[in-house]
PDB file of C-alpha atoms and ligand atoms in Angstrom:
ATOM      1  CA  MET N 668     121.377  69.283 112.254  1.00 86.00           C
ATOM      2  CA  ASP N 669     122.916  69.401 115.740  1.00 92.00           C
ATOM      3  CA  SER N 670     123.015  73.027 116.536  1.00 94.00           C
ATOM      4  CA  GLU N 671     126.188  72.624 118.792  1.00 95.00           C
ATOM      5  CA  ASP N 672     128.017  71.082 115.673  1.00 97.00           C
ATOM      6  CA  LEU N 673     127.043  74.376 113.849  1.00 98.00           C
ATOM      7  CA  ARG N 674     128.141  76.684 116.769  1.00 98.00           C
ATOM      8  CA  LYS N 675     131.583  75.038 116.941  1.00 98.00           C
ATOM      9  CA  ARG N 676     132.175  75.416 113.126  1.00 98.00           C
ATOM     10  CA  VAL N 677     131.127  78.931 113.266  1.00 98.00           C
ATOM     11  CA  GLU N 678     133.404  79.625 116.119  1.00 98.00           C
ATOM     12  CA  LEU N 679     136.384  78.041 114.205  1.00 98.00           C
ATOM     13  CA  ALA N 680     135.388  80.094 111.233  1.00 98.00           C
ATOM     14  CA  LYS N 681     135.624  83.300 113.283  1.00 98.00           C
ATOM     15  CA  THR N 682     139.156  82.404 114.387  1.00 98.00           C
ATOM     16  CA  LEU N 683     140.292  81.345 111.014  1.00 98.00           C
ATOM     17  CA  SER N 684     138.779  84.292 109.166  1.00 98.00           C
ATOM     18  CA  GLN N 685     140.599  86.645 111.645  1.00 98.00           C
ATOM     19  CA  ARG N 686     143.900  84.886 110.956  1.00 98.00           C
ATOM     20  CA  ALA N 687     143.553  85.017 107.354  1.00 98.00           C
ATOM     21  CA  GLY N 688     142.366  88.902 107.509  1.00 98.00           C
ATOM     22  CA  ALA N 689     145.280  89.658 109.675  1.00 98.00           C
ATOM     23  CA  TYR N 690     147.668  88.394 107.110  1.00 96.00           C
ATOM     24  CA  LEU N 691     145.695  90.337 104.356  1.00 96.00           C
ATOM     25  CA  LEU N 692     146.466  93.370 106.246  1.00 97.00           C
ATOM     26  CA  GLU N 693     149.949  92.592 106.575  1.00 94.00           C
ATOM     27  CA  ARG N 694     150.207  92.245 102.764  1.00 92.00           C
ATOM     28  CA  PHE N 695     147.906  95.066 101.796  1.00 93.00           C
ATOM     29  CA  GLY N 696     150.010  97.441  99.896  1.00 88.00           C
ATOM     30  CA  ALA N 697     152.985  94.838  99.605  1.00 84.00           C
ATOM     31  CA  VAL N 698     151.637  92.544  97.017  1.00 76.00           C
ATOM     32  CA  SER N 699     154.394  91.515  94.686  1.00 69.00           C
ATOM     33  CA  ARG N 700     153.000  89.041  92.372  1.00 73.00           C
ATOM     34  CA  VAL N 701     149.667  89.290  90.586  1.00 74.00           C
ATOM     35  CA  SER N 702     148.394  87.184  87.894  1.00 78.00           C
ATOM     36  CA  TYR N 703     145.348  86.776  85.831  1.00 77.00           C
ATOM     37  CA  LYS N 704     142.647  84.094  86.034  1.00 73.00           C
ATOM     38  CA  GLY N 705     140.842  85.603  83.299  1.00 70.00           C
ATOM     39  CA  SER N 706     141.183  88.742  81.137  1.00 68.00           C
ATOM     40  CA  VAL N 707     140.494  91.104  84.007  1.00 64.00           C
ATOM     41  CA  ASP N 708     140.191  88.474  86.977  1.00 71.00           C
ATOM     42  CA  LEU N 709     143.298  88.836  89.227  1.00 65.00           C
ATOM     43  CA  VAL N 710     144.625  86.570  91.834  1.00 71.00           C
ATOM     44  CA  THR N 711     147.580  87.233  94.298  1.00 82.00           C
ATOM     45  CA  GLU N 712     149.897  85.281  96.473  1.00 88.00           C
ATOM     46  CA  ALA N 713     147.691  86.720  99.240  1.00 90.00           C
ATOM     47  CA  ASP N 714     144.481  84.966  97.997  1.00 91.00           C
ATOM     48  CA  GLU N 715     146.428  81.681  97.951  1.00 92.00           C
ATOM     49  CA  THR N 716     148.103  82.136 101.179  1.00 94.00           C
ATOM     50  CA  ALA N 717     144.978  83.122 103.011  1.00 96.00           C
ATOM     51  CA  GLU N 718     143.076  80.250 101.641  1.00 97.00           C
ATOM     52  CA  GLY N 719     145.923  77.902 102.679  1.00 97.00           C
ATOM     53  CA  LEU N 720     145.532  79.146 106.353  1.00 98.00           C
ATOM     54  CA  ILE N 721     141.708  78.611 106.298  1.00 98.00           C
ATOM     55  CA  ARG N 722     141.952  75.196 104.645  1.00 98.00           C
ATOM     56  CA  ALA N 723     144.664  74.170 107.059  1.00 98.00           C
ATOM     57  CA  GLY N 724     142.604  75.108 110.106  1.00 98.00           C
ATOM     58  CA  VAL N 725     139.513  73.255 108.763  1.00 98.00           C
ATOM     59  CA  SER N 726     141.156  70.095 108.119  1.00 97.00           C
ATOM     60  CA  GLU N 727     142.914  70.098 111.385  1.00 97.00           C
ATOM     61  CA  HIS N 728     139.638  70.549 113.509  1.00 98.00           C
ATOM     62  CA  PHE N 729     137.157  68.879 111.231  1.00 97.00           C
ATOM     63  CA  PRO N 730     138.874  66.577 108.766  1.00 96.00           C
ATOM     64  CA  GLU N 731     135.828  64.851 107.706  1.00 96.00           C
ATOM     65  CA  ASP N 732     134.224  68.111 106.400  1.00 97.00           C
ATOM     66  CA  ARG N 733     134.081  69.095 102.600  1.00 97.00           C
ATOM     67  CA  ILE N 734     135.831  72.343 101.557  1.00 97.00           C
ATOM     68  CA  LEU N 735     134.973  74.354  98.424  1.00 97.00           C
ATOM     69  CA  ALA N 736     137.406  77.103  98.194  1.00 97.00           C
ATOM     70  CA  GLU N 737     137.824  79.877  95.324  1.00 96.00           C
ATOM     71  CA  GLU N 738     141.431  79.044  94.548  1.00 93.00           C
ATOM     72  CA  THR N 739     141.980  75.412  95.029  1.00 93.00           C
ATOM     73  CA  GLY N 740     138.410  74.178  94.382  1.00 93.00           C
ATOM     74  CA  ALA N 741     136.564  71.212  96.184  1.00 92.00           C
ATOM     75  CA  SER N 742     138.134  68.380  98.264  1.00 92.00           C
ATOM     76  CA  GLY N 743     136.508  65.881 100.656  1.00 87.00           C
ATOM     77  CA  ASP N 744     133.592  63.659 100.553  1.00 85.00           C
ATOM     78  CA  ALA N 745     130.610  65.219  98.448  1.00 84.00           C
ATOM     79  CA  SER N 746     128.121  63.079 100.260  1.00 84.00           C
ATOM     80  CA  GLY N 747     129.121  64.426 103.675  1.00 88.00           C
ATOM     81  CA  GLU N 748     126.992  66.580 105.760  1.00 95.00           C
ATOM     82  CA  TRP N 749     129.178  69.698 106.070  1.00 98.00           C
ATOM     83  CA  CYS N 750     130.816  72.057 103.448  1.00 97.00           C
ATOM     84  CA  TRP N 751     132.981  75.009 104.307  1.00 98.00           C
ATOM     85  CA  VAL N 752     132.602  77.431 101.480  1.00 98.00           C
ATOM     86  CA  ILE N 753     135.439  79.881 101.204  1.00 98.00           C
ATOM     87  CA  ASP N 754     136.378  82.976  99.562  1.00 98.00           C
ATOM     88  CA  PRO N 755     139.608  83.952 101.052  1.00 98.00           C
ATOM     89  CA  LEU N 756     140.070  87.541  99.824  1.00 97.00           C
ATOM     90  CA  ASP N 757     136.620  88.918  98.473  1.00 97.00           C
ATOM     91  CA  GLY N 758     137.422  92.298  96.596  1.00 96.00           C
ATOM     92  CA  THR N 759     140.785  91.225  95.243  1.00 94.00           C
ATOM     93  CA  THR N 760     140.748  94.010  92.659  1.00 93.00           C
ATOM     94  CA  ASN N 761     140.186  96.628  95.507  1.00 96.00           C
ATOM     95  CA  PHE N 762     143.035  94.885  97.463  1.00 95.00           C
ATOM     96  CA  VAL N 763     145.533  95.133  94.502  1.00 92.00           C
ATOM     97  CA  HIS N 764     144.688  98.603  94.037  1.00 93.00           C
ATOM     98  CA  GLY N 765     144.892  99.886  97.672  1.00 94.00           C
ATOM     99  CA  VAL N 766     141.045 100.367  98.183  1.00 96.00           C
ATOM    100  CA  ARG N 767     140.155  99.196 101.873  1.00 97.00           C
ATOM    101  CA  ARG N 768     136.873  97.273 100.811  1.00 98.00           C
ATOM    102  CA  PHE N 769     137.831  93.638 101.070  1.00 98.00           C
ATOM    103  CA  ALA N 770     137.075  90.696 103.449  1.00 98.00           C
ATOM    104  CA  VAL N 771     137.272  87.109 104.219  1.00 98.00           C
ATOM    105  CA  SER N 772     134.045  84.954 103.679  1.00 98.00           C
ATOM    106  CA  VAL N 773     133.529  81.453 105.315  1.00 98.00           C
ATOM    107  CA  GLY N 774     130.172  79.958 104.686  1.00 98.00           C
ATOM    108  CA  LEU N 775     128.883  76.813 106.165  1.00 98.00           C
ATOM    109  CA  THR N 776     126.413  74.476 104.484  1.00 98.00           C
ATOM    110  CA  HIS N 777     124.872  71.362 105.910  1.00 97.00           C
ATOM    111  CA  LEU N 778     123.240  69.122 103.332  1.00 96.00           C
ATOM    112  CA  GLY N 779     123.726  71.827 100.837  1.00 95.00           C
ATOM    113  CA  GLN N 780     121.723  74.342 102.601  1.00 96.00           C
ATOM    114  CA  PRO N 781     123.695  77.596 103.877  1.00 97.00           C
ATOM    115  CA  VAL N 782     123.200  77.499 107.713  1.00 98.00           C
ATOM    116  CA  GLY N 783     126.206  79.737 109.018  1.00 98.00           C
ATOM    117  CA  GLY N 784     128.618  82.315 107.981  1.00 98.00           C
ATOM    118  CA  VAL N 785     131.419  84.446 108.998  1.00 98.00           C
ATOM    119  CA  ILE N 786     132.656  87.657 107.109  1.00 98.00           C
ATOM    120  CA  TYR N 787     135.802  89.416 108.466  1.00 98.00           C
ATOM    121  CA  ASP N 788     136.535  92.979 107.430  1.00 98.00           C
ATOM    122  CA  PRO N 789     140.158  93.453 108.646  1.00 98.00           C
ATOM    123  CA  SER N 790     140.262  97.056 107.616  1.00 98.00           C
ATOM    124  CA  HIS N 791     137.658  97.932 110.019  1.00 97.00           C
ATOM    125  CA  GLY N 792     138.217  95.023 112.581  1.00 98.00           C
ATOM    126  CA  GLU N 793     134.693  93.693 112.100  1.00 98.00           C
ATOM    127  CA  THR N 794     133.673  90.216 112.358  1.00 98.00           C
ATOM    128  CA  TYR N 795     130.155  89.370 111.127  1.00 98.00           C
ATOM    129  CA  HIS N 796     128.508  86.020 111.889  1.00 98.00           C
ATOM    130  CA  ALA N 797     125.176  84.183 111.575  1.00 98.00           C
ATOM    131  CA  ARG N 798     123.810  80.764 112.552  1.00 98.00           C
ATOM    132  CA  LEU N 799     120.439  79.503 111.352  1.00 97.00           C
ATOM    133  CA  GLY N 800     117.914  80.699 114.196  1.00 96.00           C
ATOM    134  CA  ASP N 801     120.396  82.726 116.204  1.00 97.00           C
ATOM    135  CA  GLY N 802     120.121  86.311 114.436  1.00 98.00           C
ATOM    136  CA  ALA N 803     123.281  88.117 112.681  1.00 98.00           C
ATOM    137  CA  TRP N 804     125.860  89.722 114.608  1.00 98.00           C
ATOM    138  CA  CYS N 805     128.839  92.169 114.364  1.00 98.00           C
ATOM    139  CA  ASN N 806     131.292  92.402 117.150  1.00 98.00           C
ATOM    140  CA  GLY N 807     128.446  91.441 119.821  1.00 94.00           C
ATOM    141  CA  GLN N 808     126.081  93.976 118.251  1.00 98.00           C
ATOM    142  CA  LYS N 809     122.638  92.488 116.563  1.00 98.00           C
ATOM    143  CA  LEU N 810     122.065  93.356 113.025  1.00 98.00           C
ATOM    144  CA  GLN N 811     118.786  94.420 111.624  1.00 98.00           C
ATOM    145  CA  VAL N 812     117.871  95.344 108.022  1.00 98.00           C
ATOM    146  CA  SER N 813     116.534  98.561 107.016  1.00 98.00           C
ATOM    147  CA  ALA N 814     112.650  99.293 107.371  1.00 98.00           C
ATOM    148  CA  ARG N 815     112.475 101.403 103.927  1.00 98.00           C
ATOM    149  CA  ARG N 816     109.519 100.417 102.155  1.00 98.00           C
ATOM    150  CA  GLN N 817     109.839 102.426  98.771  1.00 98.00           C
ATOM    151  CA  LEU N 818     112.357 101.652  96.039  1.00 98.00           C
ATOM    152  CA  GLY N 819     112.439 105.205  95.343  1.00 98.00           C
ATOM    153  CA  GLU N 820     113.902 106.024  98.876  1.00 98.00           C
ATOM    154  CA  SER N 821     116.215 102.936  98.734  1.00 98.00           C
ATOM    155  CA  LEU N 822     119.992 103.052  98.475  1.00 98.00           C
ATOM    156  CA  LEU N 823     121.012 100.032  96.251  1.00 98.00           C
ATOM    157  CA  VAL N 824     124.386  98.091  95.463  1.00 98.00           C
ATOM    158  CA  THR N 825     125.178  95.733  92.606  1.00 98.00           C
ATOM    159  CA  GLY N 826     128.239  94.112  91.408  1.00 96.00           C
ATOM    160  CA  PHE N 827     129.665  93.285  88.016  1.00 93.00           C
ATOM    161  CA  PRO N 828     131.019  90.089  86.771  1.00 85.00           C
ATOM    162  CA  TYR N 829     134.465  89.426  85.615  1.00 79.00           C
ATOM    163  CA  ASN N 830     133.141  88.649  82.189  1.00 80.00           C
ATOM    164  CA  ARG N 831     131.088  91.875  82.170  1.00 77.00           C
ATOM    165  CA  GLY N 832     132.470  92.780  78.741  1.00 77.00           C
ATOM    166  CA  GLU N 833     130.337  89.789  77.206  1.00 79.00           C
ATOM    167  CA  CYS N 834     127.122  90.914  78.927  1.00 82.00           C
ATOM    168  CA  ALA N 835     127.595  94.668  79.152  1.00 89.00           C
ATOM    169  CA  THR N 836     124.097  95.361  77.584  1.00 90.00           C
ATOM    170  CA  GLU N 837     122.270  93.246  79.892  1.00 89.00           C
ATOM    171  CA  LEU N 838     124.168  94.866  83.130  1.00 93.00           C
ATOM    172  CA  THR N 839     123.665  98.362  82.186  1.00 95.00           C
ATOM    173  CA  ALA N 840     119.838  97.936  81.298  1.00 96.00           C
ATOM    174  CA  VAL N 841     119.229  97.113  84.769  1.00 97.00           C
ATOM    175  CA  VAL N 842     121.710  99.911  86.050  1.00 97.00           C
ATOM    176  CA  ALA N 843     119.442 102.307  83.950  1.00 97.00           C
ATOM    177  CA  ARG N 844     116.296 101.084  85.650  1.00 97.00           C
ATOM    178  CA  ALA N 845     117.896 101.520  88.860  1.00 98.00           C
ATOM    179  CA  LEU N 846     118.918 105.122  88.180  1.00 97.00           C
ATOM    180  CA  GLU N 847     115.479 105.728  87.286  1.00 96.00           C
ATOM    181  CA  GLN N 848     113.746 104.002  89.938  1.00 97.00           C
ATOM    182  CA  ALA N 849     115.945 104.167  93.288  1.00 98.00           C
ATOM    183  CA  ARG N 850     117.382 107.206  95.501  1.00 98.00           C
ATOM    184  CA  GLY N 851     120.902 106.108  94.663  1.00 98.00           C
ATOM    185  CA  LEU N 852     123.239 103.095  93.359  1.00 98.00           C
ATOM    186  CA  ARG N 853     126.633 102.080  94.500  1.00 98.00           C
ATOM    187  CA  ARG N 854     129.288  99.594  93.252  1.00 97.00           C
ATOM    188  CA  PHE N 855     131.756  98.792  95.888  1.00 98.00           C
ATOM    189  CA  GLY N 856     133.846  95.569  94.552  1.00 97.00           C
ATOM    190  CA  ALA N 857     133.350  93.112  97.346  1.00 98.00           C
ATOM    191  CA  ALA N 858     130.172  91.086  97.242  1.00 98.00           C
ATOM    192  CA  CYS N 859     130.081  89.714 100.862  1.00 98.00           C
ATOM    193  CA  LEU N 860     130.517  93.188 102.159  1.00 98.00           C
ATOM    194  CA  ASP N 861     127.690  94.419  99.989  1.00 98.00           C
ATOM    195  CA  LEU N 862     125.671  91.660 101.789  1.00 98.00           C
ATOM    196  CA  VAL N 863     126.460  92.746 105.154  1.00 98.00           C
ATOM    197  CA  ASP N 864     125.786  96.320 104.266  1.00 98.00           C
ATOM    198  CA  VAL N 865     122.174  94.925 103.462  1.00 98.00           C
ATOM    199  CA  ALA N 866     122.061  93.169 106.800  1.00 98.00           C
ATOM    200  CA  ARG N 867     123.047  96.030 108.903  1.00 98.00           C
ATOM    201  CA  GLY N 868     120.687  98.195 107.159  1.00 98.00           C
ATOM    202  CA  VAL N 869     123.065 100.685 105.543  1.00 98.00           C
ATOM    203  CA  LEU N 870     122.147  99.436 101.993  1.00 98.00           C
ATOM    204  CA  ASP N 871     118.525  98.433 101.282  1.00 98.00           C
ATOM    205  CA  GLY N 872     119.183  96.049  98.573  1.00 98.00           C
ATOM    206  CA  TYR N 873     121.691  94.330  96.417  1.00 98.00           C
ATOM    207  CA  TRP N 874     121.633  92.349  93.067  1.00 98.00           C
ATOM    208  CA  GLU N 875     124.453  90.562  90.824  1.00 97.00           C
ATOM    209  CA  PRO N 876     124.359  88.173  88.148  1.00 95.00           C
ATOM    210  CA  ARG N 877     127.001  85.517  87.705  1.00 93.00           C
ATOM    211  CA  LEU N 878     128.142  85.140  91.219  1.00 96.00           C
ATOM    212  CA  CYS N 879     129.973  81.889  92.694  1.00 97.00           C
ATOM    213  CA  PRO N 880     128.886  79.967  95.587  1.00 97.00           C
ATOM    214  CA  TRP N 881     131.874  81.460  97.984  1.00 98.00           C
ATOM    215  CA  ASP N 882     130.792  85.074  97.069  1.00 98.00           C
ATOM    216  CA  MET N 883     127.272  84.151  98.654  1.00 98.00           C
ATOM    217  CA  ALA N 884     127.433  81.430 101.098  1.00 98.00           C
ATOM    218  CA  ALA N 885     128.271  83.196 104.297  1.00 98.00           C
ATOM    219  CA  GLY N 886     126.416  86.435 103.132  1.00 98.00           C
ATOM    220  CA  VAL N 887     122.946  85.050 102.558  1.00 98.00           C
ATOM    221  CA  VAL N 888     122.779  83.707 105.837  1.00 98.00           C
ATOM    222  CA  ILE N 889     123.765  86.824 107.689  1.00 98.00           C
ATOM    223  CA  VAL N 890     121.181  89.036 105.538  1.00 98.00           C
ATOM    224  CA  ARG N 891     118.331  86.335 106.244  1.00 98.00           C
ATOM    225  CA  GLU N 892     119.253  86.193 110.109  1.00 98.00           C
ATOM    226  CA  ALA N 893     119.075  89.922 109.946  1.00 98.00           C
ATOM    227  CA  GLY N 894     115.421  89.683 108.703  1.00 98.00           C
ATOM    228  CA  GLY N 895     116.241  90.206 105.151  1.00 98.00           C
ATOM    229  CA  THR N 896     115.296  88.129 102.019  1.00 98.00           C
ATOM    230  CA  VAL N 897     117.409  86.643  99.251  1.00 98.00           C
ATOM    231  CA  SER N 898     116.191  85.122  96.047  1.00 98.00           C
ATOM    232  CA  ARG N 899     117.247  84.268  92.543  1.00 98.00           C
ATOM    233  CA  TYR N 900     116.079  86.691  89.703  1.00 96.00           C
ATOM    234  CA  GLY N 901     112.530  86.141  88.704  1.00 94.00           C
ATOM    235  CA  GLY N 902     111.435  85.701  92.114  1.00 92.00           C
ATOM    236  CA  ARG N 903     112.910  82.059  92.170  1.00 96.00           C
ATOM    237  CA  GLU N 904     113.877  80.364  95.375  1.00 97.00           C
ATOM    238  CA  PHE N 905     117.667  81.256  96.414  1.00 97.00           C
ATOM    239  CA  ASP N 906     120.024  78.521  95.352  1.00 96.00           C
ATOM    240  CA  LEU N 907     123.677  78.501  96.239  1.00 96.00           C
ATOM    241  CA  ASN N 908     124.634  76.938  93.020  1.00 95.00           C
ATOM    242  CA  SER N 909     122.815  79.367  90.822  1.00 95.00           C
ATOM    243  CA  PRO N 910     124.865  82.358  89.780  1.00 95.00           C
ATOM    244  CA  ASP N 911     122.196  85.230  90.228  1.00 96.00           C
ATOM    245  CA  LEU N 912     121.270  86.870  93.605  1.00 98.00           C
ATOM    246  CA  ILE N 913     118.917  89.546  94.743  1.00 98.00           C
ATOM    247  CA  ALA N 914     119.142  90.516  98.638  1.00 98.00           C
ATOM    248  CA  SER N 915     117.127  92.923 100.272  1.00 98.00           C
ATOM    249  CA  ASN N 916     115.454  94.058 103.570  1.00 98.00           C
ATOM    250  CA  GLY N 917     112.555  92.337 102.406  1.00 98.00           C
ATOM    251  CA  LEU N 918     110.066  95.124 102.314  1.00 98.00           C
ATOM    252  CA  ILE N 919     111.426  96.269  98.876  1.00 98.00           C
ATOM    253  CA  HIS N 920     112.100  92.788  97.496  1.00 98.00           C
ATOM    254  CA  SER N 921     109.300  92.597  95.057  1.00 97.00           C
ATOM    255  CA  ALA N 922     109.924  95.981  93.730  1.00 98.00           C
ATOM    256  CA  LEU N 923     113.694  95.336  93.535  1.00 98.00           C
ATOM    257  CA  SER N 924     113.112  92.058  91.702  1.00 98.00           C
ATOM    258  CA  ALA N 925     110.705  93.590  89.181  1.00 97.00           C
ATOM    259  CA  MET N 926     113.381  96.451  88.586  1.00 98.00           C
ATOM    260  CA  VAL N 927     116.029  93.751  88.018  1.00 97.00           C
ATOM    261  CA  ASP N 928     113.904  91.730  85.733  1.00 96.00           C
ATOM    262  CA  GLY N 929     112.798  94.450  83.966  1.00 94.00           C
ATOM    263  CA  ASP N 930     109.023  93.619  84.502  1.00 84.00           C
ATOM    264  CA  GLY N 931     106.605  95.946  82.455  1.00 66.00           C
ATOM    265  CA  GLU N 932     109.319  96.573  79.840  1.00 66.00           C
ATOM    266  CA  THR N 933     109.182  95.221  76.347  1.00 49.00           C
ATOM    267  CA  ARG N 934     112.387  93.265  75.861  1.00 44.00           C
TER     268      ARG N 934
HETATM  269  C1  IPD G1073     134.416  89.665  93.189  1.00 54.80           C
HETATM  270  C2  IPD G1073     133.826  90.595  94.060  1.00 54.80           C
HETATM  271  C3  IPD G1073     133.067  91.529  93.230  1.00 54.80           C
HETATM  272  C4  IPD G1073     131.839  90.958  92.316  1.00 54.80           C
HETATM  273  C5  IPD G1073     132.533  89.845  91.634  1.00 54.80           C
HETATM  274  C6  IPD G1073     133.116  88.771  92.424  1.00 54.80           C
HETATM  275  P1  IPD G1073     136.749  88.387  93.920  1.00 54.80           P
HETATM  276  O1  IPD G1073     135.095  88.457  93.904  1.00 54.80           O
HETATM  277  O2  IPD G1073     133.103  90.163  95.229  1.00 54.80           O
HETATM  278  O3  IPD G1073     132.377  92.719  94.038  1.00 54.80           O
HETATM  279  O4  IPD G1073     131.271  92.033  91.805  1.00 54.80           O
HETATM  280  O5  IPD G1073     131.347  89.280  90.966  1.00 54.80           O
HETATM  281  O6  IPD G1073     133.892  88.000  91.679  1.00 54.80           O
HETATM  282  O7  IPD G1073     137.186  87.985  92.712  1.00 54.80           O
HETATM  283  O8  IPD G1073     137.220  89.852  94.365  1.00 54.80           O
HETATM  284  O9  IPD G1073     136.942  87.391  95.217  1.00 54.80           O
HETATM  285 CA1   CA G1074     134.462  86.878  95.571  1.00 54.80          CA
HETATM  286 CA1   CA G1075     138.187  85.835  96.007  1.00 54.80          CA
END
């Protein structure tokens, strides 16, 4: 992979995320059309318009690149080198309810591997970005994961999938272990911002089952480049096309993974 090719794409991803994020802020508090993708999974005209803005920018500058976006799916050559993995509005439920915890997430993969990412939090004017081997950054400041070594001193975050009603027992069993073993547990409702909070050392670990590639693509590069670790459940290697994710500062990763898996418990 040519690092200059990646740098140019990440720069464009910043511009497009900021453009989409500015549009989301304009619409915040004023969404008129909300519909359901599933029983609780919302989509607004803001998700769709923001995605259109990013798609148009990618197609104009890198017409040969593939795009995988939440609302409009995949387009372009599946055998190509580059893919843009786009969540135009992560935290739609927060957005609809007037909670300022939402962001634009644009990940870049090269031959299927996540190599770059941009997450723009318009409410705070914060642009997070990372490129493989170049560290993770927010508005010019380098990010570093926390140095906490003990799960008992760690502040964790999780998320619940939209089909949570079907797997509530499985989800709450892990939550119960977190309540017993960690210092604290949060649920904020925007996966990409949960990942940047791990990258900047505010939170020590995050887990969630049943994610989609666009929830993770940018954030996993940012966590890794900030010195953290990402994996699947069961200590398995991270895979963008597998839905379960554990992200941490690295130091608590095996303890967190054991907590998520319920190691040592009879199931
Ligand atoms: C959702 C958010 C939420 C997570 C869900 C995601 P959306 O994304 O990231 O935090 O728990 O699993 O689907 O629908 O707001 O883009
Ligand atoms: Ca999402
Ligand atoms: Ca979304």
